[in-house]
Tab-separated table of C-alpha atoms and ligand atoms in Angstrom:
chain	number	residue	atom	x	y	z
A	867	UNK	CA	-37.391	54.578	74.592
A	868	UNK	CA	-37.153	50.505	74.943
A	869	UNK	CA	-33.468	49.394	73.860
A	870	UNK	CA	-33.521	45.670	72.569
A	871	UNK	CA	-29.978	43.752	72.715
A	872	UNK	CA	-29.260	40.889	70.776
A	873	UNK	CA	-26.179	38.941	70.105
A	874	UNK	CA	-26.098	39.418	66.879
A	875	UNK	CA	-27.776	42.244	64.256
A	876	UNK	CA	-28.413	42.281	60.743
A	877	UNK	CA	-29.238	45.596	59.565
A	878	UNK	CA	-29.111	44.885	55.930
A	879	UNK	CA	-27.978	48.084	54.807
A	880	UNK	CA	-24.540	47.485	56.685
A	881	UNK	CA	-22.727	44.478	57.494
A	882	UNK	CA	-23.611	42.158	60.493
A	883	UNK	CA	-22.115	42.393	63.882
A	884	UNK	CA	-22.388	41.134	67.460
A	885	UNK	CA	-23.346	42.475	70.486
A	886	UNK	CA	-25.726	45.210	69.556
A	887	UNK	CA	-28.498	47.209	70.265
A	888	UNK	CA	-31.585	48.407	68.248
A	889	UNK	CA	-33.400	51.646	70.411
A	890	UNK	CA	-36.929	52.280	69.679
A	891	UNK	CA	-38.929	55.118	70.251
A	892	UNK	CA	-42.480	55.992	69.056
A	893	UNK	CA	-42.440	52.877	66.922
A	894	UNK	CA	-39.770	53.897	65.129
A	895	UNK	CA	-35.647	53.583	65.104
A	896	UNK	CA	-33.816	55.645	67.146
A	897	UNK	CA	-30.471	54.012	67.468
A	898	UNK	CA	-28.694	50.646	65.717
A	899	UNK	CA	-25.397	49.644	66.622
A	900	UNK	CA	-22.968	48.252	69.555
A	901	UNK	CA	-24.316	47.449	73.315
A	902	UNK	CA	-21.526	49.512	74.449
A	903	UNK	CA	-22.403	52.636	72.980
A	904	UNK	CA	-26.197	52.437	72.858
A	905	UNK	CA	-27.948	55.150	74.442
A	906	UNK	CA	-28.829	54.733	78.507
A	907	UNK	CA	-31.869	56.170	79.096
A	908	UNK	CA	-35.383	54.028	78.747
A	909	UNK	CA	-36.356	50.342	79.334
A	910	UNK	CA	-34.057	47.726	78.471
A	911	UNK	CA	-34.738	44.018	76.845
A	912	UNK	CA	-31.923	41.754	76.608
A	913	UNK	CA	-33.247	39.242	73.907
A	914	UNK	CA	-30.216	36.978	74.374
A	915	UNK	CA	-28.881	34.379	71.723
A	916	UNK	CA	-30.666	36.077	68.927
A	917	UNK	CA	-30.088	37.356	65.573
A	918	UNK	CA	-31.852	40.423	64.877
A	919	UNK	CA	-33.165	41.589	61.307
A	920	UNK	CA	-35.888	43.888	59.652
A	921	UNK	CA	-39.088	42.452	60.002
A	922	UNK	CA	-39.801	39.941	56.823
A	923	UNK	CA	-41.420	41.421	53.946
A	924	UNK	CA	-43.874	38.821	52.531
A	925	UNK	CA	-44.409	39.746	48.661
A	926	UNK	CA	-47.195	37.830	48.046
A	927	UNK	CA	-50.069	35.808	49.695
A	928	UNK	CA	-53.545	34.829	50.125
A	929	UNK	CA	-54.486	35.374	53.801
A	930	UNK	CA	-57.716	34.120	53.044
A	931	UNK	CA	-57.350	30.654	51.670
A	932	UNK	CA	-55.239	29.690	54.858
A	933	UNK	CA	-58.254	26.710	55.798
A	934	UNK	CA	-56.742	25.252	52.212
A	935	UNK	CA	-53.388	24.053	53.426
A	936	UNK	CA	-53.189	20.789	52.506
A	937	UNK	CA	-56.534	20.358	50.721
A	938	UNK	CA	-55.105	20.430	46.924
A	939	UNK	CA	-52.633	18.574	47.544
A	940	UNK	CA	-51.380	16.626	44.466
A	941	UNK	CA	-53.528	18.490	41.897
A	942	UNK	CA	-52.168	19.993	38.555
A	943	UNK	CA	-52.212	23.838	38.125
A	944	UNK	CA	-55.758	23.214	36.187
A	945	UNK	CA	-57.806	20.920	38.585
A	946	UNK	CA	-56.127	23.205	41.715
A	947	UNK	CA	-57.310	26.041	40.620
A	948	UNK	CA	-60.655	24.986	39.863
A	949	UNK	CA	-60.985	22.971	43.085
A	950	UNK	CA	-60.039	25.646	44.738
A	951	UNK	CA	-62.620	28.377	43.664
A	952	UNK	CA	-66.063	25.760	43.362
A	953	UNK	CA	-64.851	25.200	47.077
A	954	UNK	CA	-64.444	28.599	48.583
A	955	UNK	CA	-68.016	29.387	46.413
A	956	UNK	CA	-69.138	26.251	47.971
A	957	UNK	CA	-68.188	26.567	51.702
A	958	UNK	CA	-66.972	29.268	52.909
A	959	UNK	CA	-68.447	32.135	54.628
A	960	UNK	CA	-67.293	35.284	54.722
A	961	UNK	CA	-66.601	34.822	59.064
A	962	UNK	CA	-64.747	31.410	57.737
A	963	UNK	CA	-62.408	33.413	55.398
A	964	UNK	CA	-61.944	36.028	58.189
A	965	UNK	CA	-60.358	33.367	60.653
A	966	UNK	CA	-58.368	31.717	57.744
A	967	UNK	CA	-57.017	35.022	56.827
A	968	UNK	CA	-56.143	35.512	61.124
A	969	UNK	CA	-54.544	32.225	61.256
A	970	UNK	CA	-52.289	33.077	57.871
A	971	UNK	CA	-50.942	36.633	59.818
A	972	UNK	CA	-50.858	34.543	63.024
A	973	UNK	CA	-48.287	32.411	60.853
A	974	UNK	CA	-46.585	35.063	59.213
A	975	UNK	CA	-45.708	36.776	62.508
A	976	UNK	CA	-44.817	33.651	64.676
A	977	UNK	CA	-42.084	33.866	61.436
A	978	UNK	CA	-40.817	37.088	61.796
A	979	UNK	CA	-42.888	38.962	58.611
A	980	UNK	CA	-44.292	41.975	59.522
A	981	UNK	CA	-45.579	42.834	56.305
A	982	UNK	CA	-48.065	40.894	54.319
A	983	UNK	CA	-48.613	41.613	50.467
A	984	UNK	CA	-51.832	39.803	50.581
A	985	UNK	CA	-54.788	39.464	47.266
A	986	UNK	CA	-57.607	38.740	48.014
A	987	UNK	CA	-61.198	38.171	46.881
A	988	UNK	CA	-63.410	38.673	49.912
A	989	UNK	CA	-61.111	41.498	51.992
A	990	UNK	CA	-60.770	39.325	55.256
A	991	UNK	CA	-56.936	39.946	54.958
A	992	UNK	CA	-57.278	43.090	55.148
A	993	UNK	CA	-59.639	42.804	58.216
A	994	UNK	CA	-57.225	40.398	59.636
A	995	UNK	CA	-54.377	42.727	59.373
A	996	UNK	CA	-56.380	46.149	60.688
A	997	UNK	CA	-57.171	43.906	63.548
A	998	UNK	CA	-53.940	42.200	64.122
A	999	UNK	CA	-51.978	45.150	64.019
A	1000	UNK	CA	-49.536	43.647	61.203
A	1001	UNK	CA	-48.132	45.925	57.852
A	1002	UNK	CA	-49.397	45.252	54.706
A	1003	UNK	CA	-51.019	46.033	51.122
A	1004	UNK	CA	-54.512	44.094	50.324
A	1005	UNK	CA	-54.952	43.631	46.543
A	1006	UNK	CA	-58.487	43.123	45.924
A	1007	UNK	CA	-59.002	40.722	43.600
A	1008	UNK	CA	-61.085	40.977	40.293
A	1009	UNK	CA	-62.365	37.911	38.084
A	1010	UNK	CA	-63.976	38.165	34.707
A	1011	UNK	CA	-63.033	36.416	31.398
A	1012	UNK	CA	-65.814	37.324	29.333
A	1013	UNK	CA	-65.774	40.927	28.136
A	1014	UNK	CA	-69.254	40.929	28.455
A	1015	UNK	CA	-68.873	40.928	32.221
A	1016	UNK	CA	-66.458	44.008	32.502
A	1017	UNK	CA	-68.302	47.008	33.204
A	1018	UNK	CA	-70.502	45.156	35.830
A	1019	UNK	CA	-67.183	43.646	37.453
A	1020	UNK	CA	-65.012	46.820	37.663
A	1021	UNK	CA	-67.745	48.871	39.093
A	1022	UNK	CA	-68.074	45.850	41.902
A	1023	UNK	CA	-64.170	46.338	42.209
A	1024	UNK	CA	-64.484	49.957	42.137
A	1025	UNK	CA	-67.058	49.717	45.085
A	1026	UNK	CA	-65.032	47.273	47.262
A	1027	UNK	CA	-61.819	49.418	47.037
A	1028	UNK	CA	-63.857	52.987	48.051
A	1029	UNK	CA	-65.123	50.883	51.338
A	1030	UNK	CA	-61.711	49.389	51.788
A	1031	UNK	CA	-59.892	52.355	51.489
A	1032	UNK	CA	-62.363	54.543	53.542
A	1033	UNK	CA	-60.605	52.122	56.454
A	1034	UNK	CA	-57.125	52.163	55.234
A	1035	UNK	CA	-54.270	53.221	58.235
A	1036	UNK	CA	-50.509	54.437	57.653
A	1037	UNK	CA	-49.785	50.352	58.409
A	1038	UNK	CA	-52.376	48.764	56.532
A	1039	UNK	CA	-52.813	50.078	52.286
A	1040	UNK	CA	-55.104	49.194	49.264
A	1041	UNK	CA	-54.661	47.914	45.630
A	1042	UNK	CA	-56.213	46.257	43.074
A	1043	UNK	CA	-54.948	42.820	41.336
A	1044	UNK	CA	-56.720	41.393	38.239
A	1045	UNK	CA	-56.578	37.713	38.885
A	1046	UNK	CA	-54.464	36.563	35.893
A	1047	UNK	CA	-55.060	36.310	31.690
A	1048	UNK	CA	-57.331	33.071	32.490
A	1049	UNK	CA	-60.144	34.782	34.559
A	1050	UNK	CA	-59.399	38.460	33.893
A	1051	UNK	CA	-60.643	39.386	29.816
A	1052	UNK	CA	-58.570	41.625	27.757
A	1053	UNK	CA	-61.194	44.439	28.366
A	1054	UNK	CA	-61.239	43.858	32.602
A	1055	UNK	CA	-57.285	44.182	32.631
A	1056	UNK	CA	-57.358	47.687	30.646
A	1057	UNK	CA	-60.330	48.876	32.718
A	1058	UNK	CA	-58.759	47.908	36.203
A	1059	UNK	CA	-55.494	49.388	35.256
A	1060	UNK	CA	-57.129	52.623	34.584
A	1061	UNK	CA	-58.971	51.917	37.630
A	1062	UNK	CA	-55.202	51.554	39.540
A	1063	UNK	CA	-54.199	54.392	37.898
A	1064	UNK	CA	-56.843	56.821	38.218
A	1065	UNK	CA	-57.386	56.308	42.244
A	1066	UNK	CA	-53.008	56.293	42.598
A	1067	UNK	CA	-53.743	52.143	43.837
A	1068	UNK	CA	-50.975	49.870	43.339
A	1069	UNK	CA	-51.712	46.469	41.256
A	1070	UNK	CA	-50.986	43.448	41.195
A	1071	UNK	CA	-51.314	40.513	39.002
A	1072	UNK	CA	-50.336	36.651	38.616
A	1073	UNK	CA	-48.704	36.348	35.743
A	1074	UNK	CA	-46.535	34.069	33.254
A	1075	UNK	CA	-46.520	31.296	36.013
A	1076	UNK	CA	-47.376	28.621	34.271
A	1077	UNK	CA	-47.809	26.230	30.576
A	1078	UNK	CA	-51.178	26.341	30.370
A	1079	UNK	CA	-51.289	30.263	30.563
A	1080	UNK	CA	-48.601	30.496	27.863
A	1081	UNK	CA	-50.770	28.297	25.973
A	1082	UNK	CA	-53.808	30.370	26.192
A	1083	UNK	CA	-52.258	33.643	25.567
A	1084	UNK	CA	-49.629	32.400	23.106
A	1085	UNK	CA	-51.613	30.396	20.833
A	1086	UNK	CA	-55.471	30.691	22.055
A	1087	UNK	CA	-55.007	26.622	23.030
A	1088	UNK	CA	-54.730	24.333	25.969
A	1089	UNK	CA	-57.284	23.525	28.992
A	1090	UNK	CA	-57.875	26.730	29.525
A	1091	UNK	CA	-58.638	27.865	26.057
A	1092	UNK	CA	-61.088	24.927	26.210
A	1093	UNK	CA	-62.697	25.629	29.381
A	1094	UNK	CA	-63.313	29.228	28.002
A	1095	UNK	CA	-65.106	28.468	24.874
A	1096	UNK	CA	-66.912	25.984	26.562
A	1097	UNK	CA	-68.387	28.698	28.613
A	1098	UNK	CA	-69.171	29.814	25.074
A	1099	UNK	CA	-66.200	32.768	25.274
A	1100	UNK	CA	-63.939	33.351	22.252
A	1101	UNK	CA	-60.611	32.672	22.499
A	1102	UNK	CA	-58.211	33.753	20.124
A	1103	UNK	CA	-54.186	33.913	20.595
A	1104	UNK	CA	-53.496	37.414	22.369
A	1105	UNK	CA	-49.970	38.206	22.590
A	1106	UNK	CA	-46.441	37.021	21.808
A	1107	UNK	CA	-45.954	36.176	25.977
A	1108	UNK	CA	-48.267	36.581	28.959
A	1109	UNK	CA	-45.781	39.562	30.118
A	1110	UNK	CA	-46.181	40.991	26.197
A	1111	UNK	CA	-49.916	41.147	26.580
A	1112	UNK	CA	-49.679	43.122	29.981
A	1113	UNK	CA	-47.665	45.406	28.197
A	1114	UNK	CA	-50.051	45.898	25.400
A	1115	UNK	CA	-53.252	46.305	28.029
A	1116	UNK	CA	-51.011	49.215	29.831
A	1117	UNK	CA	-51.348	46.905	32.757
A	1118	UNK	CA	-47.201	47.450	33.094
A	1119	UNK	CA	-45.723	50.265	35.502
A	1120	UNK	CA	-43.718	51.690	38.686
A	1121	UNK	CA	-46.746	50.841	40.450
A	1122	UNK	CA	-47.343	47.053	39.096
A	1123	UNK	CA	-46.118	43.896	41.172
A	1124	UNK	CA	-45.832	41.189	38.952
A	1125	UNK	CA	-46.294	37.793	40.097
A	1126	UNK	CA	-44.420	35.071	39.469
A	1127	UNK	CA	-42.367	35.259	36.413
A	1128	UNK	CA	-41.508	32.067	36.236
A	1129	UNK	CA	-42.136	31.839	31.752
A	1130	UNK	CA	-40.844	34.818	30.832
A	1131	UNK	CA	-37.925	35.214	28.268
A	1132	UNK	CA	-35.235	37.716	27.765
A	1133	UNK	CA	-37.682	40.388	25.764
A	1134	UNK	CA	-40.089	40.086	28.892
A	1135	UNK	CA	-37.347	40.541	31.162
A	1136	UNK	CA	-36.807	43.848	29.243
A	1137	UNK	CA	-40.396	45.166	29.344
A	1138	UNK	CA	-40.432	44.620	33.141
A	1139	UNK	CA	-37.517	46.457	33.714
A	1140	UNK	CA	-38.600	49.291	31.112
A	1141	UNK	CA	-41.689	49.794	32.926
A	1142	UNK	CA	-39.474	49.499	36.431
A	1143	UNK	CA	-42.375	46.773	37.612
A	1144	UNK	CA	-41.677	45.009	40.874
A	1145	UNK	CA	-41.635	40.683	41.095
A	1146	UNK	CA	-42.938	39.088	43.698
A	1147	UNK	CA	-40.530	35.275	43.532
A	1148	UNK	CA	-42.507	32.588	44.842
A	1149	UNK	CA	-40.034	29.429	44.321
A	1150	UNK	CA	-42.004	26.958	46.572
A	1151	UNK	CA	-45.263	27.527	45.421
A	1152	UNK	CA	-43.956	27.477	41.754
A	1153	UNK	CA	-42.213	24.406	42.760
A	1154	UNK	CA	-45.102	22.506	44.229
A	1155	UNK	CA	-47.046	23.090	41.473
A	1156	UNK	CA	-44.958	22.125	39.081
A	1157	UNK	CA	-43.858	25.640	36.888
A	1158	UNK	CA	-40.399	25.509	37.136
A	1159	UNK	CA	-37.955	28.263	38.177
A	1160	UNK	CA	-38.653	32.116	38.115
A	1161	UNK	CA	-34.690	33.595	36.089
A	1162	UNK	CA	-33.942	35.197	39.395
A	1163	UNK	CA	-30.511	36.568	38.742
A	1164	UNK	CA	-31.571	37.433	35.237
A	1165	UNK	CA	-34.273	39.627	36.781
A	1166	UNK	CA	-32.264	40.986	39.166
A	1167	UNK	CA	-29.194	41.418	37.074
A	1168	UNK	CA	-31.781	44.161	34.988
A	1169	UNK	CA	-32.165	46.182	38.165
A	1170	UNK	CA	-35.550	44.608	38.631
A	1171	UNK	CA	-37.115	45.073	41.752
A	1172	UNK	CA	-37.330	41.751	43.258
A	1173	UNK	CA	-39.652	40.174	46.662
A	1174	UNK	CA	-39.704	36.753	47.832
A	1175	UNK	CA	-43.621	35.957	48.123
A	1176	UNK	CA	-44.911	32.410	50.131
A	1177	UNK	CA	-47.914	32.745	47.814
A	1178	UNK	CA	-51.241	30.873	49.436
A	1179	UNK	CA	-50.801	28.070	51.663
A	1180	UNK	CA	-52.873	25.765	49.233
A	1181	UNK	CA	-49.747	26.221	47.428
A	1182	UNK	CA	-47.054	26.113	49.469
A	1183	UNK	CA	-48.207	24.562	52.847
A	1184	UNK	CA	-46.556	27.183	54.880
A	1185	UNK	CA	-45.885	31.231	54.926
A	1186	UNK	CA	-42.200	31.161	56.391
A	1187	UNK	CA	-39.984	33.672	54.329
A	1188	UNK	CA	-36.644	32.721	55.626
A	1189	UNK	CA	-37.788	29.134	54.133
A	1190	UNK	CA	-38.298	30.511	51.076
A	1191	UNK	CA	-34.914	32.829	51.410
A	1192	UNK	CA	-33.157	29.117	51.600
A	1193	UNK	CA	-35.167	28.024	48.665
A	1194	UNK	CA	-34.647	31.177	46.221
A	1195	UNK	CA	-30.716	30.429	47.167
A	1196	UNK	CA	-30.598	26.592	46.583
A	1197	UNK	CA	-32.931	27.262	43.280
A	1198	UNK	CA	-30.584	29.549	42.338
A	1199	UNK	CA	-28.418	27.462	42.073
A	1200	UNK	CA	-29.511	24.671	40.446
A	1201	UNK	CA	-30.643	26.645	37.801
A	1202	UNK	CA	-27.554	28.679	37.326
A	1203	UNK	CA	-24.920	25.719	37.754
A	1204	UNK	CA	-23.398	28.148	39.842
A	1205	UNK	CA	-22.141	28.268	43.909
A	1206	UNK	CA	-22.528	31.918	43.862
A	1207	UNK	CA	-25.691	32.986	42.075
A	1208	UNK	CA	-27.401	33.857	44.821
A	1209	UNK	CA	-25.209	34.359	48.183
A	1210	UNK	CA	-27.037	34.259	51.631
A	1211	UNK	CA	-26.667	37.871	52.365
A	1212	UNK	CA	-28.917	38.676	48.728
A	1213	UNK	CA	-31.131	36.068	49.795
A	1214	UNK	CA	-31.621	37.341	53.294
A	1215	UNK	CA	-31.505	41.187	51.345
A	1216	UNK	CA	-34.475	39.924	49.069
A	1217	UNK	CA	-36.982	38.759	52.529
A	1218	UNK	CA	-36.339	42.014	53.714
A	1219	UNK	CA	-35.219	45.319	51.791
A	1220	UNK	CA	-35.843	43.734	48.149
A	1221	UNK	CA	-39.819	43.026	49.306
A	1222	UNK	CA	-39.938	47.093	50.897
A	1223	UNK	CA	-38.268	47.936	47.535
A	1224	UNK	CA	-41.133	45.469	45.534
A	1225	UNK	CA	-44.022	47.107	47.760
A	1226	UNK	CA	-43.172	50.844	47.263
A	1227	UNK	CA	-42.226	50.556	50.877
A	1228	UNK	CA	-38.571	50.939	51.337
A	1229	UNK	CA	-38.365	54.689	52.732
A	1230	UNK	CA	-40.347	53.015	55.786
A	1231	UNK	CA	-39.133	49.839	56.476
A	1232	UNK	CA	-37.134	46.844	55.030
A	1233	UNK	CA	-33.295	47.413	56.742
A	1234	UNK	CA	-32.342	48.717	60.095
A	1235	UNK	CA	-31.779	52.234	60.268
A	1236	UNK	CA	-32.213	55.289	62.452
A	1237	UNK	CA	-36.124	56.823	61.322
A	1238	UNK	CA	-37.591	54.086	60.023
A	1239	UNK	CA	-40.439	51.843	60.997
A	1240	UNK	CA	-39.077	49.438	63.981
A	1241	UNK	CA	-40.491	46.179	62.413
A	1242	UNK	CA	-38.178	44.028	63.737
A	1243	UNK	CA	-37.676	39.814	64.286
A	1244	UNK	CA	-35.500	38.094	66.442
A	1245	UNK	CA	-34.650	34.454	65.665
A	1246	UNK	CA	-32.762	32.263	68.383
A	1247	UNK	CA	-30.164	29.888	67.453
A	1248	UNK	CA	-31.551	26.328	68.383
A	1249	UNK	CA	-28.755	24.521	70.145
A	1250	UNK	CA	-29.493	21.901	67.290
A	1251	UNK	CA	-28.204	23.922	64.386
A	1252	UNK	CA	-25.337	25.883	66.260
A	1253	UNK	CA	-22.306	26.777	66.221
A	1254	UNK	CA	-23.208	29.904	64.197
A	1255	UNK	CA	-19.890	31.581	62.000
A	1256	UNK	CA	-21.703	33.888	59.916
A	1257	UNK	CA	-25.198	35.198	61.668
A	1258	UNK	CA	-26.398	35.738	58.056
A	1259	UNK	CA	-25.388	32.474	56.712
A	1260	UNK	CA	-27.048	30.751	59.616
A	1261	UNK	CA	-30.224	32.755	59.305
A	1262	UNK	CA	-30.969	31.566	55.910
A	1263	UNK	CA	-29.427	27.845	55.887
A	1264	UNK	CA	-29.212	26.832	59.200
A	1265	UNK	CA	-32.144	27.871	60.767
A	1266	UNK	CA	-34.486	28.906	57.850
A	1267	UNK	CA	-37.981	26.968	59.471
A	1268	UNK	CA	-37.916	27.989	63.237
A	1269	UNK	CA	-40.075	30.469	64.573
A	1270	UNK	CA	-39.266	34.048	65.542
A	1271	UNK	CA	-38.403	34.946	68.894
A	1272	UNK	CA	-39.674	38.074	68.858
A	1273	UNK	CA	-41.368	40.278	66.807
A	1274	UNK	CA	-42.804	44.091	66.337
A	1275	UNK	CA	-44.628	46.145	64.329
A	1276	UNK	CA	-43.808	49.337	64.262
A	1277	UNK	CA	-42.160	49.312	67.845
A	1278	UNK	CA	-45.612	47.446	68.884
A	1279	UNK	CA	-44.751	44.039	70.122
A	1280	UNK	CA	-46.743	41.086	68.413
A	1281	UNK	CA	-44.632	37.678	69.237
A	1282	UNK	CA	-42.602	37.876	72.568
A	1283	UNK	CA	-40.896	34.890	73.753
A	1284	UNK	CA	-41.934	32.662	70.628
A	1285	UNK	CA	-45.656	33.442	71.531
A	1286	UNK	CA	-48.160	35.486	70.008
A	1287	UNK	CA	-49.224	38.115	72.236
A	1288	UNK	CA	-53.144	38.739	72.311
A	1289	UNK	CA	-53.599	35.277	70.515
A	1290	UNK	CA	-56.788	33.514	70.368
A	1291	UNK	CA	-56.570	29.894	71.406
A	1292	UNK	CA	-59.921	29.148	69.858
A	1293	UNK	CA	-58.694	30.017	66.352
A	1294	UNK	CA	-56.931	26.718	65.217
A	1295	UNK	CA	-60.334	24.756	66.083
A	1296	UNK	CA	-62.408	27.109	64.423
A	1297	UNK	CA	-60.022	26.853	61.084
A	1298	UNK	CA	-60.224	23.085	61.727
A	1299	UNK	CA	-63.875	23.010	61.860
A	1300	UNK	CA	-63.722	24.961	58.358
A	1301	UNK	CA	-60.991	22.391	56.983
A	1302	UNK	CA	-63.603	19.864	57.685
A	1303	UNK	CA	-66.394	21.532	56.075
A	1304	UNK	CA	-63.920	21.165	52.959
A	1305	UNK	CA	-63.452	17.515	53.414
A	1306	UNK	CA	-67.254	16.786	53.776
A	1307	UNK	CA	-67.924	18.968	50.517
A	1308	UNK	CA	-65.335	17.141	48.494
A	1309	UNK	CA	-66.810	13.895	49.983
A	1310	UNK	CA	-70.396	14.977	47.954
B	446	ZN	ZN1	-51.053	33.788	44.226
């Protein structure tokens, strides 16, 4: 048994207090609560001026585009996207993607998530993860907008997902995501949800994020709907809202994580919560790229299960999740007109517990309790942004940005001291060396 102590712990499922101890033993939770009556037996770790909470749950990411921070910068939705996919065809190898997708866990555990809800394309998140010894659920991606290509594209899919899930572990899962209603055909969303459904995968799927999606589902218009036929695919309007024609392609269920949400009206808010889908809430990345605000409290007030996702960094710039805590909480409130629509401790309850709950995960990890997973993070209180009056409070406006202190993974210890144990100083370069690859092909 290893007993950490920390000045202050947030278990989530109780209130905060001072002065406590979390015991771990075989990676899991053996004992929460004060110093004073922790047990005595075992090693002991005195983390200091800390505040303690479940490890962060990260909804929704794209380990593998991590060499893209930066590079899209000022794009709309339209020329990002297709920037972004002529480059990776262009550049990137599949060793390339495999250190992006290092660097992006790297990130995520220097602050404090633990668990990675990453889609990809290629798989190197999930590589990254196995080898990294991080928690997560890889999504492999499938693209296909004309029907034509379906069969051929869900066997691919089908193939990837038998290899992938030959090397699945208890920490690191499989699913399938369809892209999203602009590369995925009406035929590919039906056949990968039957796919999901027949193998027991979990999905997941970008969805109702932004205009120019509304305006090809809605009314069969719009760059996309251009770009299509120009590619010499029909387009036709296909349902009354993007989340309306995921419900008509039985792409909806207890299994589906929906992401996004940002255009989706009171009727869609029902249909998610009828089909008791998760939402993975990305408010930075649907910031930065200009789609507005995801109806939080709305969802949430329907007993939706709700995650906070950093989404890729070619969207967001960084994977920090008490950042984006701070940001669902100010958004919030700007959208709401209201002090109190979303109070630290829900923000802090979203990063954690609400992204188990979003994942399927929450029997295992997500709050701090006896015989769960011990995924844990430890943030110190700069000097800078002390006093501290309310250790949850703090966490999520004060010093929402700094690194962890400390982190594990199931009682395995991945960031001690602010560092990464086991980390590879050649990494950065060799992501650097890729970024430049992307400069010199955007130069041509
Ligand atoms: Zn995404």
């Amino acid at each position: 048994m290893i007993r950490y102590h920390a000045r202050w712990i947030c278990p989530i499922s109780s209130a905060p207090f001072s002065d406590g101890t979390v015991a771990v033993e075989n990676g899991r939770i053996a004992y929460v609560g004060p110093r004073m009556h922790a047990p005595s037996e075992g090693d002991e770790h005195d983390l200091g001026d800390v505040i303690l909470t479940p490890g962060l749950v990260n909804t929704h990411c794209h380990l593998e585009l991590t060499a893209m921070r930066g590079f899209l910068d000022g794009l709309g939705f339209r020329d990002w996207i297709l920037r972004l996919t002529s480059a990776r065809r262009a550049v990137f190898t599949q060793e390339m993607m495999l250190d992006a997708a290092r660097l992006g866990v790297v990130e995520g555990l220097q602050h404090g998530i633990t668990t990675f809800a990453d889609t990809g394309d290629s798989g190197a998140g999930f590589d990254a993860l196995l080898e990294l010894g991080a928690r997560g659920i890889c999504y492999r991606e499938v693209f296909g907008p004309d029907p034509a290509q379906c069969e051929e594209a869900i066997a691919g899919l089908a193939a990837k997902v038998d290899e992938m899930q030959q090397r699945a572990t208890d920490l690191v899962r499989v699913g399938v995501s369809p892209h999203a209603p602009y590369t995925v055909s009406d035929a590919l969303f039906r056949a990968t949800a039957d796919l999901a459904r027949a193998r027991g995968l979990p999905l997941a799927v970008h969805i109702a994020e932004g205009a120019l999606e509304s305006d090809l589902v809605e009314r069969g218009e719009g760059a996309f709907a251009e770009g299509l036929r120009s590619r010499g695919i029909a387009v036709a309007p296909r349902a009354r809202t993007p989340v309306a024609l995921m419900e008509s392609l039985g792409v909806l269920g207890k299994e589906s994580l929906l992401i996004h949400c940002v255009r989706v009206d009171a009727e869609d808010v029902a249909a998610i919560a009828r089909h008791a889908c998760a939402v993975a809430h990305c408010p930075a990345s649907n910031a930065r790229l200009g789609h507005g605000i995801a109806p939080l409290t709305q969802l949430l007030d329907a007993k939706i299960r709700v995650g906070l996702g950093s989404d890729s960094v070619a969207s967001n710039d960084r994977m920090d999740l008490l950042d984006e805590s701070r940001l669902a909480a100010l958004f919030a409130g700007a959208r709401e007109r209201r002090h109190d629509a979303l109070a630290s401790d829900r923000a802090l309850s979203l990063a954690t517990i609400g992204g188990a709950q979003a994942l399927g995960l929450d029997t295992t990890i997500g709050t701090l309790e006896v015989g769960k997973q011990a995924d844990i993070a430890a943030f110190r209180v700069p000097e800078f942004r002390s006093p501290v009056h309310d250790p949850v409070s703090a966490l999520i406006f004060a010093i929402a940005g700094q690194k962890a202190d400390f982190v594990a993974v199931a009682g395995d210890v991945r960031v001690r001291a602010g560092r990464l144990v086991n980390a590879d100083p050649a990494l950065p370069g060799r992501v650097q060396a890729c970024a430049e690859l992307l400069q010199g092909w955007l130069a041509h």
